[in-house]
CSV table of C-alpha atoms in Angstrom, one decimal:
chain,number,residue,atom,x,y,z
R,1,MET,CA,0.0,0.0,-0.1
R,2,ASP,CA,2.1,2.8,-1.2
R,3,VAL,CA,2.1,6.4,-0.1
R,4,PRO,CA,4.2,8.9,-1.8
R,5,GLU,CA,6.5,10.8,0.1
R,6,ASP,CA,5.3,14.2,-0.9
R,7,LEU,CA,1.4,13.4,-1.0
R,8,GLU,CA,-0.8,16.2,0.9
R,9,ILE,CA,-4.5,15.4,0.6
R,10,PHE,CA,-5.2,18.2,3.2
R,11,PRO,CA,-3.1,21.4,2.9
R,12,LYS,CA,-0.7,22.3,5.7
R,13,ASP,CA,-2.6,25.7,6.4
R,14,ALA,CA,-6.0,23.9,6.8
R,15,VAL,CA,-7.4,24.9,10.0
R,16,SER,CA,-8.5,22.2,12.4
R,17,ALA,CA,-10.9,22.3,15.4
R,18,PHE,CA,-8.5,20.1,17.4
R,19,ALA,CA,-4.9,20.6,18.6
R,20,GLU,CA,-4.5,16.7,18.7
R,21,ARG,CA,-5.5,14.7,15.9
R,22,GLY,CA,-4.6,11.1,16.7
R,23,PHE,CA,-4.7,7.4,15.3
R,24,MET,CA,-4.2,4.6,17.4
R,25,LEU,CA,-3.3,1.1,15.9
R,26,ASP,CA,-3.4,-2.1,17.7
R,27,VAL,CA,-0.3,-4.1,17.4
R,28,SER,CA,-1.0,-6.7,19.9
R,29,ARG,CA,-3.9,-8.9,19.0
R,30,GLY,CA,-1.8,-10.6,16.1
R,31,ARG,CA,-0.8,-8.0,13.4
R,32,VAL,CA,2.7,-6.2,14.3
R,33,PRO,CA,3.4,-4.2,11.1
R,34,THR,CA,6.7,-4.6,9.3
R,35,MET,CA,8.8,-1.5,9.5
R,36,PRO,CA,8.0,-0.6,5.9
R,37,ALA,CA,4.6,-0.9,6.7
R,38,LEU,CA,4.7,1.3,9.8
R,39,GLU,CA,6.7,4.0,7.6
R,40,THR,CA,3.7,3.8,5.1
R,41,ILE,CA,1.2,4.5,8.0
R,42,VAL,CA,3.2,7.5,9.1
R,43,ARG,CA,3.3,8.8,5.7
R,44,LEU,CA,-0.5,8.3,5.4
R,45,LEU,CA,-1.1,10.0,8.6
R,46,ALA,CA,1.0,13.1,7.6
R,47,ALA,CA,-0.8,13.5,4.5
R,48,LEU,CA,-4.2,13.6,6.4
R,49,ARG,CA,-2.7,16.0,8.9
R,50,PHE,CA,-2.9,13.7,11.8
R,51,ASN,CA,-0.3,14.8,14.5
R,52,ARG,CA,-0.5,11.9,17.0
R,53,LEU,CA,0.1,8.2,16.7
R,54,GLN,CA,-0.2,5.5,19.2
R,55,LEU,CA,0.6,1.8,18.9
R,56,TYR,CA,-1.6,-0.2,21.4
R,57,VAL,CA,0.8,-2.6,23.1
R,58,GLU,CA,0.1,-5.4,25.7
R,59,HIS,CA,3.1,-7.3,25.1
R,60,THR,CA,4.6,-6.9,21.8
R,61,PHE,CA,7.7,-4.9,22.9
R,62,ALA,CA,11.0,-6.7,23.5
R,63,PHE,CA,11.2,-6.2,27.1
R,64,ARG,CA,14.4,-7.6,28.5
R,65,GLY,CA,14.1,-10.7,30.6
R,66,HIS,CA,10.5,-11.3,29.6
R,67,GLU,CA,11.3,-13.4,26.5
R,68,GLU,CA,8.7,-16.1,27.0
R,69,VAL,CA,5.9,-13.4,27.0
R,70,TRP,CA,6.9,-12.0,23.2
R,71,ARG,CA,9.0,-14.5,21.8
R,72,ASP,CA,6.6,-15.8,19.0
R,73,ALA,CA,5.1,-12.3,18.7
R,74,SER,CA,7.4,-10.8,16.4
R,75,PRO,CA,7.8,-7.7,18.7
R,76,LEU,CA,8.9,-4.2,18.2
R,77,THR,CA,12.2,-3.6,19.4
R,78,PRO,CA,13.7,-0.6,21.3
R,79,GLU,CA,15.7,0.3,18.0
R,80,GLU,CA,12.7,0.1,15.9
R,81,ILE,CA,10.7,2.5,18.2
R,82,ARG,CA,13.6,5.0,18.3
R,83,ARG,CA,13.7,5.1,14.5
R,84,LEU,CA,10.1,5.1,14.3
R,85,ASP,CA,9.8,8.0,16.7
R,86,ALA,CA,12.3,10.1,14.8
R,87,LEU,CA,10.3,9.5,11.5
R,88,CYS,CA,7.2,10.6,13.1
R,89,ARG,CA,9.1,13.8,14.6
R,90,ALA,CA,10.4,14.5,11.0
R,91,ARG,CA,6.6,14.6,9.5
R,92,GLY,CA,5.1,16.5,12.4
R,93,ILE,CA,3.6,13.8,14.3
R,94,GLU,CA,4.2,12.7,18.1
R,95,LEU,CA,4.5,9.0,18.7
R,96,VAL,CA,2.9,8.7,22.0
R,97,PRO,CA,3.7,5.7,24.2
R,98,ASN,CA,0.7,3.3,24.9
R,99,LEU,CA,1.2,0.0,27.3
R,100,ASN,CA,-1.9,-1.5,28.9
R,101,SER,CA,-1.1,-1.7,32.3
R,102,PHE,CA,-4.1,-3.2,34.4
R,103,GLY,CA,-6.5,-5.1,32.3
R,104,HIS,CA,-6.0,-6.9,29.0
R,105,VAL,CA,-2.7,-8.5,30.2
R,106,GLU,CA,-3.8,-12.3,29.2
R,107,ARG,CA,-0.7,-12.6,27.3
R,108,TRP,CA,1.4,-12.1,30.5
R,109,LEU,CA,-0.7,-13.8,32.9
R,110,LYS,CA,-1.0,-17.0,31.0
R,111,HIS,CA,2.8,-17.8,31.9
R,112,ALA,CA,3.0,-19.4,35.4
R,113,ARG,CA,5.9,-16.7,36.5
R,114,TYR,CA,3.4,-13.9,36.3
R,115,LYS,CA,0.2,-15.7,37.6
R,116,PRO,CA,1.1,-14.4,41.3
R,117,LEU,CA,0.3,-11.0,39.7
R,118,ALA,CA,-3.3,-11.8,38.8
R,119,GLU,CA,-6.5,-10.9,40.4
R,120,CYS,CA,-7.9,-14.4,39.4
R,121,PRO,CA,-5.0,-16.5,38.7
R,122,ASP,CA,-7.2,-19.4,37.8
R,123,GLY,CA,-9.4,-17.5,35.5
R,124,PHE,CA,-12.7,-16.0,36.2
R,125,TYR,CA,-16.5,-15.9,34.8
R,126,HIS,CA,-16.8,-13.1,32.3
R,127,GLU,CA,-20.4,-11.6,32.8
R,128,LEU,CA,-20.4,-10.2,29.2
R,129,PHE,CA,-19.3,-13.3,27.4
R,130,LYS,CA,-21.2,-15.7,29.8
R,131,MET,CA,-18.3,-18.1,30.1
R,132,ARG,CA,-15.2,-18.8,31.8
R,133,ARG,CA,-12.2,-16.8,30.8
R,134,ALA,CA,-8.3,-17.0,31.5
R,135,ALA,CA,-6.9,-14.3,33.8
R,136,GLY,CA,-6.5,-11.2,32.3
R,137,THR,CA,-6.3,-8.4,35.0
R,138,PHE,CA,-3.5,-7.5,37.7
R,139,ALA,CA,-4.6,-7.3,41.2
R,140,PRO,CA,-4.7,-4.0,42.4
R,141,GLY,CA,-1.6,-3.1,44.9
R,142,GLU,CA,1.9,-2.1,45.2
R,143,GLU,CA,3.4,-5.3,43.9
R,144,SER,CA,1.6,-5.1,40.2
R,145,ALA,CA,2.4,-1.4,40.1
R,146,ASP,CA,6.0,-2.0,40.9
R,147,PHE,CA,6.1,-4.7,38.0
R,148,MET,CA,4.5,-2.1,35.5
R,149,GLY,CA,6.9,0.7,36.8
R,150,ALA,CA,9.9,-1.4,36.1
R,151,LEU,CA,8.7,-2.0,32.3
R,152,TYR,CA,7.9,1.9,32.1
R,153,ARG,CA,11.7,2.5,32.9
R,154,GLU,CA,12.6,0.2,30.2
R,155,TYR,CA,10.0,1.2,27.6
R,156,LEU,CA,9.5,5.1,28.0
R,157,PRO,CA,13.0,6.2,27.2
R,158,ASN,CA,12.5,5.1,23.5
R,159,PHE,CA,9.7,7.8,22.9
R,160,SER,CA,10.5,11.6,22.9
R,161,SER,CA,6.7,12.3,23.8
R,162,LYS,CA,6.0,13.4,27.4
R,163,LEU,CA,2.5,11.7,27.3
R,164,PHE,CA,1.8,8.1,28.0
R,165,ASN,CA,-1.3,6.1,27.5
R,166,VAL,CA,-1.4,3.4,30.4
R,167,GLY,CA,-4.7,2.1,29.2
R,168,GLY,CA,-6.7,0.8,32.2
R,169,ASP,CA,-9.8,-0.3,30.5
R,170,GLU,CA,-12.0,-3.2,31.0
R,171,PRO,CA,-10.4,-4.8,34.1
R,172,TRP,CA,-13.2,-7.4,33.9
R,173,GLU,CA,-12.6,-9.5,37.0
R,174,LEU,CA,-11.6,-6.7,39.1
R,175,GLY,CA,-13.3,-7.6,42.5
R,176,GLN,CA,-13.9,-11.3,41.9
R,177,GLY,CA,-10.5,-12.6,43.3
R,178,ARG,CA,-7.9,-11.1,45.2
R,179,SER,CA,-9.5,-7.6,45.7
R,180,ARG,CA,-13.1,-9.0,46.4
R,181,GLY,CA,-13.1,-8.0,50.0
R,182,LEU,CA,-11.7,-4.4,49.4
R,183,CYS,CA,-14.0,-3.9,46.5
R,184,ALA,CA,-17.1,-5.0,48.8
R,185,ALA,CA,-16.0,-2.6,51.4
R,186,ARG,CA,-15.0,0.4,49.3
R,187,GLY,CA,-16.6,-0.1,46.0
R,188,LYS,CA,-15.0,-1.1,42.8
R,189,ARG,CA,-14.3,2.2,41.2
R,190,ALA,CA,-12.6,3.6,44.2
R,191,VAL,CA,-10.4,0.5,44.3
R,192,TYR,CA,-9.8,0.9,40.6
R,193,LEU,CA,-8.8,4.7,40.9
R,194,GLU,CA,-6.2,4.1,43.7
R,195,HIS,CA,-4.4,1.6,41.7
R,196,MET,CA,-4.6,3.7,38.6
R,197,ALA,CA,-3.2,6.5,40.9
R,198,ARG,CA,-0.2,4.3,41.6
R,199,LEU,CA,0.4,3.5,37.8
R,200,LYS,CA,0.2,7.4,37.5
R,201,LYS,CA,2.9,8.0,40.3
R,202,ARG,CA,5.3,5.4,38.5
R,203,ALA,CA,4.7,7.1,34.9
R,204,GLU,CA,5.3,10.7,36.6
R,205,ALA,CA,8.5,9.2,38.0
R,206,CYS,CA,9.5,8.7,34.4
R,207,GLY,CA,8.6,12.0,33.4
R,208,ARG,CA,5.3,11.3,31.7
R,209,LYS,CA,1.8,12.7,32.1
R,210,ILE,CA,-0.8,9.9,31.8
R,211,MET,CA,-3.6,9.3,29.6
R,212,PHE,CA,-6.1,6.7,30.1
R,213,TRP,CA,-9.4,5.2,29.1
R,214,ALA,CA,-12.3,6.5,30.8
R,215,ASP,CA,-14.9,3.6,30.6
R,216,VAL,CA,-14.4,2.6,34.3
R,217,LEU,CA,-14.6,6.4,35.4
R,218,LEU,CA,-17.7,6.8,33.5
R,219,GLY,CA,-19.2,3.5,34.4
R,220,GLU,CA,-20.7,4.6,37.7
R,221,ASP,CA,-23.3,7.5,38.2
R,222,GLY,CA,-22.4,10.6,40.0
R,223,GLU,CA,-19.3,12.9,40.2
R,224,ILE,CA,-16.0,12.0,39.0
R,225,PRO,CA,-13.3,12.4,41.6
R,226,ALA,CA,-11.5,15.9,40.8
R,227,ASP,CA,-8.2,14.6,42.5
R,228,PHE,CA,-7.8,11.6,40.2
R,229,VAL,CA,-8.2,13.5,36.9
R,230,ARG,CA,-6.0,16.2,37.9
R,231,GLY,CA,-3.0,16.3,35.7
R,232,THR,CA,-4.2,13.5,33.6
R,233,VAL,CA,-5.8,13.1,29.9
R,234,PRO,CA,-9.0,10.8,30.1
R,235,VAL,CA,-9.8,9.3,27.0
R,236,ILE,CA,-13.7,8.8,26.3
R,237,TRP,CA,-14.2,5.8,23.9
R,238,GLY,CA,-17.1,4.4,22.4
R,239,TYR,CA,-17.5,2.5,19.0
R,240,GLU,CA,-21.3,2.6,18.0
R,241,ALA,CA,-23.1,5.2,16.0
R,242,ASP,CA,-25.3,6.2,19.2
R,243,HIS,CA,-22.7,6.3,21.7
R,244,PRO,CA,-23.7,8.7,24.3
R,245,PHE,CA,-20.4,11.1,23.7
R,246,ASP,CA,-22.0,14.3,24.7
R,247,ALA,CA,-23.1,13.2,28.2
R,248,GLN,CA,-19.8,11.5,28.8
R,249,CYS,CA,-17.9,14.7,27.5
R,250,ALA,CA,-20.0,17.1,29.5
R,251,ARG,CA,-19.2,14.7,32.8
R,252,VAL,CA,-15.4,14.7,32.2
R,253,ARG,CA,-15.2,18.4,31.3
R,254,GLU,CA,-16.8,19.2,34.6
R,255,ALA,CA,-14.3,16.9,36.5
R,256,LEU,CA,-11.5,18.5,34.8
R,257,ALA,CA,-12.8,22.0,35.8
R,258,LYS,CA,-13.4,21.3,39.4
R,259,ALA,CA,-9.7,19.8,39.3
R,260,GLY,CA,-8.5,23.3,38.2
R,261,GLY,CA,-7.0,22.3,35.1
R,262,ASP,CA,-7.8,22.7,31.4
R,263,PRO,CA,-11.7,21.6,31.2
R,264,GLY,CA,-11.0,20.7,27.6
R,265,GLY,CA,-7.9,18.5,28.5
R,266,PHE,CA,-9.5,15.2,27.1
R,267,LEU,CA,-9.8,13.1,24.0
R,268,VAL,CA,-12.7,11.5,22.4
R,269,ALA,CA,-12.0,8.3,20.8
R,270,PRO,CA,-14.3,6.9,18.0
R,271,GLY,CA,-13.4,3.5,16.1
R,272,THR,CA,-12.9,2.4,12.6
R,273,SER,CA,-15.4,-0.4,13.1
R,274,SER,CA,-13.0,-2.6,11.2
R,275,TRP,CA,-12.3,-5.1,13.8
R,276,LEU,CA,-14.3,-8.5,13.9
R,277,SER,CA,-15.1,-7.4,10.2
R,278,PHE,CA,-13.4,-7.8,7.1
R,279,GLY,CA,-14.1,-4.0,6.6
R,280,THR,CA,-18.1,-4.0,6.0
R,281,ARG,CA,-19.1,-1.7,8.5
R,282,GLN,CA,-18.4,1.6,7.3
R,283,THR,CA,-21.8,3.1,7.8
R,284,ASN,CA,-21.5,2.5,11.6
R,285,ALA,CA,-17.7,3.9,11.4
R,286,LEU,CA,-18.8,7.0,9.5
R,287,ALA,CA,-21.7,7.8,12.0
R,288,ASN,CA,-19.4,7.0,15.0
R,289,VAL,CA,-16.8,9.3,13.8
R,290,ARG,CA,-19.3,12.1,13.1
R,291,ALA,CA,-20.8,11.7,16.4
R,292,ALA,CA,-17.7,11.8,18.2
R,293,CYS,CA,-15.9,14.8,16.7
R,294,ALA,CA,-19.0,16.7,16.8
R,295,ALA,CA,-19.2,16.1,20.7
R,296,ALA,CA,-15.7,16.9,21.1
R,297,LYS,CA,-15.9,20.3,19.3
R,298,ARG,CA,-19.0,21.2,21.3
R,299,HIS,CA,-17.2,20.3,24.5
R,300,GLY,CA,-14.0,21.7,23.7
R,301,ALA,CA,-12.1,18.6,23.9
R,302,ARG,CA,-8.0,18.9,23.1
R,303,GLY,CA,-8.4,16.4,20.5
R,304,VAL,CA,-9.7,13.1,18.9
R,305,LEU,CA,-8.1,9.5,18.8
R,306,LEU,CA,-9.3,7.4,16.3
R,307,THR,CA,-8.9,3.8,17.2
R,308,THR,CA,-8.6,0.3,15.4
R,309,TRP,CA,-8.5,-2.9,16.9
R,310,GLY,CA,-7.9,-6.8,16.2
R,311,ASP,CA,-10.1,-8.6,18.4
R,312,PHE,CA,-10.3,-12.7,18.0
R,313,GLY,CA,-7.7,-13.0,14.8
R,314,TYR,CA,-7.1,-9.7,13.5
R,315,HIS,CA,-8.7,-10.8,10.4
R,316,ASN,CA,-9.6,-7.0,9.1
R,317,PRO,CA,-7.1,-6.2,6.6
R,318,PRO,CA,-5.1,-2.9,6.7
R,319,ALA,CA,-7.2,-1.5,4.0
R,320,ALA,CA,-10.4,-1.6,6.2
R,321,ASP,CA,-9.0,1.4,8.1
R,322,LEU,CA,-8.8,3.8,5.1
R,323,VAL,CA,-12.1,5.2,4.7
R,324,PRO,CA,-12.7,5.8,8.4
R,325,LEU,CA,-9.2,7.3,8.5
R,326,VAL,CA,-10.0,9.8,5.6
R,327,ALA,CA,-13.4,10.5,6.9
R,328,CYS,CA,-11.9,11.4,10.5
R,329,ALA,CA,-9.5,13.5,9.0
R,330,ALA,CA,-12.2,15.4,7.0
R,331,GLU,CA,-14.2,15.7,10.2
R,332,MET,CA,-11.6,17.0,12.2
R,333,ARG,CA,-11.0,19.7,9.7
R,334,GLY,CA,-14.5,21.1,10.1
R,335,GLY,CA,-16.8,18.4,8.6
R,336,ALA,CA,-16.7,16.0,5.8
R,337,ARG,CA,-19.0,17.3,2.8
R,338,GLU,CA,-20.6,14.9,0.3
R,339,GLY,CA,-17.6,13.6,-2.1
R,340,ASP,CA,-14.9,14.5,0.2
R,341,VAL,CA,-13.9,11.0,1.2
R,342,ARG,CA,-13.9,9.8,-2.3
R,343,ALA,CA,-11.9,12.8,-3.7
R,344,ALA,CA,-9.4,12.4,-0.6
R,345,LEU,CA,-9.1,8.5,-1.6
R,346,LEU,CA,-8.6,9.2,-5.5
R,347,ALA,CA,-5.9,11.6,-4.3
R,348,LEU,CA,-4.4,9.0,-2.3
R,349,PHE,CA,-4.5,6.2,-4.8
R,350,ARG,CA,-3.7,8.4,-8.1
R,351,ASP,CA,-7.2,8.2,-9.6
R,352,ASP,CA,-7.6,4.5,-9.2
R,353,ASP,CA,-11.1,4.7,-9.7
R,354,ALA,CA,-11.6,0.9,-9.4
R,355,PHE,CA,-10.1,0.5,-6.0
R,356,VAL,CA,-12.0,3.3,-4.4
R,357,ASP,CA,-15.2,2.0,-5.9
R,358,ALA,CA,-14.3,-1.3,-4.5
R,359,LEU,CA,-13.5,0.1,-1.2
R,360,LEU,CA,-16.8,2.3,-0.8
R,361,GLU,CA,-19.1,-0.2,-2.2
R,362,PHE,CA,-17.4,-3.1,0.0
R,363,GLY,CA,-17.9,-1.0,3.1
R,364,GLY,CA,-21.6,-0.9,3.1
R,365,LEU,CA,-22.3,-4.8,2.8
R,366,ASP,CA,-23.5,-5.2,6.5
R,367,ASP,CA,-26.2,-2.5,5.9
R,368,PHE,CA,-28.1,-5.0,3.6
R,369,PHE,CA,-29.1,-7.0,6.8
R,370,ALA,CA,-31.5,-6.0,9.4
R,371,LYS,CA,-29.8,-8.4,11.7
R,372,LYS,CA,-26.9,-6.5,13.5
R,373,ILE,CA,-24.5,-7.7,16.1
R,374,THR,CA,-22.9,-5.2,18.4
R,375,ASN,CA,-19.4,-4.2,17.4
R,376,ARG,CA,-19.1,-6.9,14.9
R,377,SER,CA,-20.1,-7.8,11.4
R,378,LEU,CA,-22.7,-10.5,10.7
R,379,ILE,CA,-20.7,-11.2,7.4
R,380,ARG,CA,-17.4,-11.9,9.3
R,381,GLU,CA,-19.3,-14.0,11.7
R,382,LEU,CA,-20.9,-16.2,8.9
R,383,PHE,CA,-17.4,-17.0,7.5
R,384,PHE,CA,-16.1,-18.4,10.6
R,385,ALA,CA,-19.0,-19.7,12.9
R,386,ARG,CA,-19.5,-23.6,12.8
R,387,GLY,CA,-22.4,-26.0,13.5
R,388,GLU,CA,-25.1,-24.7,15.7
R,389,ALA,CA,-23.5,-21.2,16.1
R,390,PHE,CA,-23.7,-20.7,12.3
R,391,ALA,CA,-27.4,-22.0,12.1
R,392,LYS,CA,-28.2,-19.5,15.0
R,393,LEU,CA,-26.5,-16.7,13.1
R,394,MET,CA,-28.8,-17.5,10.0
R,395,ASP,CA,-32.1,-17.2,12.1
R,396,GLY,CA,-33.9,-14.3,10.7
R,397,VAL,CA,-31.5,-13.6,7.6
R,398,SER,CA,-33.7,-13.7,4.4
R,399,ALA,CA,-32.6,-14.8,0.9
R,400,GLY,CA,-33.5,-11.6,-0.3
R,401,GLU,CA,-30.8,-9.8,2.2
R,402,VAL,CA,-28.2,-12.4,1.1
R,403,ALA,CA,-28.7,-12.2,-2.3
R,404,ALA,CA,-28.4,-8.4,-2.4
R,405,ALA,CA,-25.4,-8.2,-0.3
R,406,LYS,CA,-23.9,-11.2,-2.6
R,407,ASN,CA,-24.5,-9.1,-5.8
R,408,ALA,CA,-23.1,-5.8,-4.2
R,409,CYS,CA,-19.8,-8.1,-2.9
R,410,ALA,CA,-19.5,-9.4,-6.4
R,411,ARG,CA,-19.4,-5.7,-7.9
R,412,ALA,CA,-16.7,-4.8,-5.4
R,413,LEU,CA,-14.6,-7.8,-6.1
R,414,SER,CA,-14.9,-7.1,-10.0
R,415,SER,CA,-13.8,-3.5,-9.2
R,416,ALA,CA,-11.1,-4.7,-7.1
R,417,GLU,CA,-9.8,-7.1,-9.8
R,418,ARG,CA,-9.7,-4.3,-12.2
R,419,SER,CA,-7.8,-2.2,-9.8
R,420,ARG,CA,-4.1,-1.4,-10.6
R,421,ALA,CA,-2.8,-3.0,-7.4
R,422,ASP,CA,-4.1,-5.0,-4.4
R,423,ARG,CA,-3.5,-2.9,-1.4
R,424,GLY,CA,-3.6,-3.5,2.2
R,425,GLY,CA,-4.7,-7.4,2.0
R,426,PHE,CA,-8.1,-5.8,0.4
R,427,ARG,CA,-8.9,-8.3,-2.4
R,428,VAL,CA,-8.7,-11.3,0.1
R,429,ALA,CA,-11.1,-9.6,2.3
R,430,VAL,CA,-13.5,-9.3,-0.2
R,431,GLU,CA,-13.1,-12.9,-1.3
R,432,MET,CA,-13.7,-13.9,2.4
R,433,ALA,CA,-16.7,-11.9,2.6
R,434,PHE,CA,-18.0,-13.3,-0.8
R,435,ALA,CA,-17.5,-16.8,0.5
R,436,ALA,CA,-19.4,-15.9,3.6
R,437,LEU,CA,-22.5,-14.8,1.5
R,438,ARG,CA,-22.2,-17.9,-0.7
R,439,ARG,CA,-22.2,-20.2,2.4
R,440,ALA,CA,-25.3,-18.2,3.7
R,441,GLU,CA,-27.1,-18.7,0.4
R,442,ALA,CA,-26.2,-22.3,0.4
R,443,PHE,CA,-27.4,-22.9,3.9
R,444,LEU,CA,-30.9,-21.3,3.1
R,445,LYS,CA,-31.2,-23.3,-0.2
R,446,ASN,CA,-30.3,-26.4,2.2
R,447,ASP,CA,-27.7,-27.3,-0.6
R,448,ALA,CA,-25.2,-29.6,1.4
R,449,ASP,CA,-22.7,-29.9,-1.8
R,450,ALA,CA,-22.4,-26.0,-2.3
R,451,LEU,CA,-22.0,-25.7,1.7
R,452,ALA,CA,-19.1,-28.1,1.7
R,453,ALA,CA,-17.5,-26.6,-1.4
R,454,VAL,CA,-17.4,-23.1,0.2
R,455,GLU,CA,-16.3,-24.4,3.4
R,456,ALA,CA,-13.4,-26.1,1.7
R,457,GLU,CA,-12.4,-23.1,-0.2
R,458,ALA,CA,-12.4,-21.2,3.2
R,459,ALA,CA,-10.1,-23.7,4.9
R,460,GLY,CA,-7.8,-24.2,2.0
R,461,PRO,CA,-7.3,-21.4,-0.8
R,462,LEU,CA,-8.5,-18.5,1.1
R,463,LYS,CA,-6.7,-19.4,4.2
R,464,GLU,CA,-3.6,-19.5,2.1
R,465,ARG,CA,-4.3,-16.2,0.2
R,466,PHE,CA,-5.0,-14.4,3.5
R,467,ALA,CA,-1.7,-15.4,4.9
R,468,GLU,CA,0.0,-14.4,1.7
R,469,ALA,CA,-1.7,-10.8,2.2
R,470,TRP,CA,-0.8,-10.8,5.8
R,471,ARG,CA,3.1,-11.3,5.3
R,472,ARG,CA,2.8,-8.5,2.7
R,473,PHE,CA,2.3,-6.0,5.5
R,474,ASP,CA,2.7,-7.7,8.9
R,475,ARG,CA,5.3,-9.8,10.8
R,476,GLU,CA,5.1,-13.6,11.3
R,477,GLY,CA,4.3,-13.5,14.8
R,478,GLY,CA,0.4,-13.8,15.5
R,479,LEU,CA,-0.2,-15.2,11.8
R,480,ALA,CA,-0.6,-18.9,13.4
R,481,GLU,CA,-3.3,-17.8,15.8
R,482,SER,CA,-5.2,-15.8,13.2
R,483,LEU,CA,-5.2,-18.8,10.8
R,484,ALA,CA,-6.4,-21.3,13.5
R,485,TYR,CA,-10.0,-19.7,13.1
R,486,PHE,CA,-10.2,-20.9,9.6
R,487,SER,CA,-10.1,-24.8,10.8
């Protein structure tokens, strides 16, 4: 996915509503981009006038003495981070360090050496997923804070930025294990904030000001503690079109004002809606981005941080982020007018109309279905689901919906094949969506032979083409985990 060095999609003197215009890329759920791919991302962000980049890290940094955690992940090295930091600075972008420090640490806690740090070393019952899950959250306390502090001292010197995203989102099992009594006596949010304050102290000892995900802070009604938010940058995230950004921005702004700091010193984080999808949820992404940017502007937020994730196999190709990225850049410049996204894409891809047509048509495939699944694509689920899970997904899906989506996908595939290049793993993503729709069609027709043929294609040629596309952009680490979903 080539981006010319001198490309300017938005002029340098174009006025933005926001001082901070950021993009956060997940590099921990499987895909760790190669250095050439990261350099391409930086050029793209510069052309779109983003000025912040974060790489979401859980375990994909080569920490000394912790090789068992990152050995098979193709991690980023200190030298690579420093090189990327310099590249960003040369293009007016601040590379902000990001290291999740409380929850989402499954890839650490699965190793026996780190289990004593876990809230629930033997796993826990996940209320959202209605199933037992492996340990994924540190127990709050000085021991786990000291552990993270040691990682900070190794990690942070590789970045020139004085900001640091410590994460802190979704500590699912907090209060179910070692902190059960404490949470019962004092309340879960109070225990959470006390531990986040420990992490803040360790980050400040490294000369960094923390930002953190604000979901736990906003998860309870009532006043947000001013003492905690003082000297921090809360990040309000939400990924559906109807997320209550306005109400949450108002609460955080009030807390920052009472803390005596900049009341607009927070970020609003929409998403690309590409994860758990092949790139077919653009309608939700664009509405989510518009709502986030509008709320951020109304409440005087410092900036916007567009996020993209790779949950459960990272099957979303890099190309799936392109339309939301361009749309977010336009919204941050004052609003995307009709035709702006297409014009920017044509400028980016040197008038390759076929690719742009394919990208835009493909992005609307989930709109053909009345059935929606929160935070994921029905089409992606139809590709991977097996047995009773597949039959349940098909409940309420009509033949007309499948046929309409399949025809649109066929048009997107035809356009992709006419394109001058296969960019960002896009073509195999369209092929996988087309296979999912053919599978749904065969199921509704009760055509066992056609169903078996599609499933054999998915487990064979499509799996191989997916791996080939992955290797063009991303490192080997994580690929085996992603491919396991195909079987």
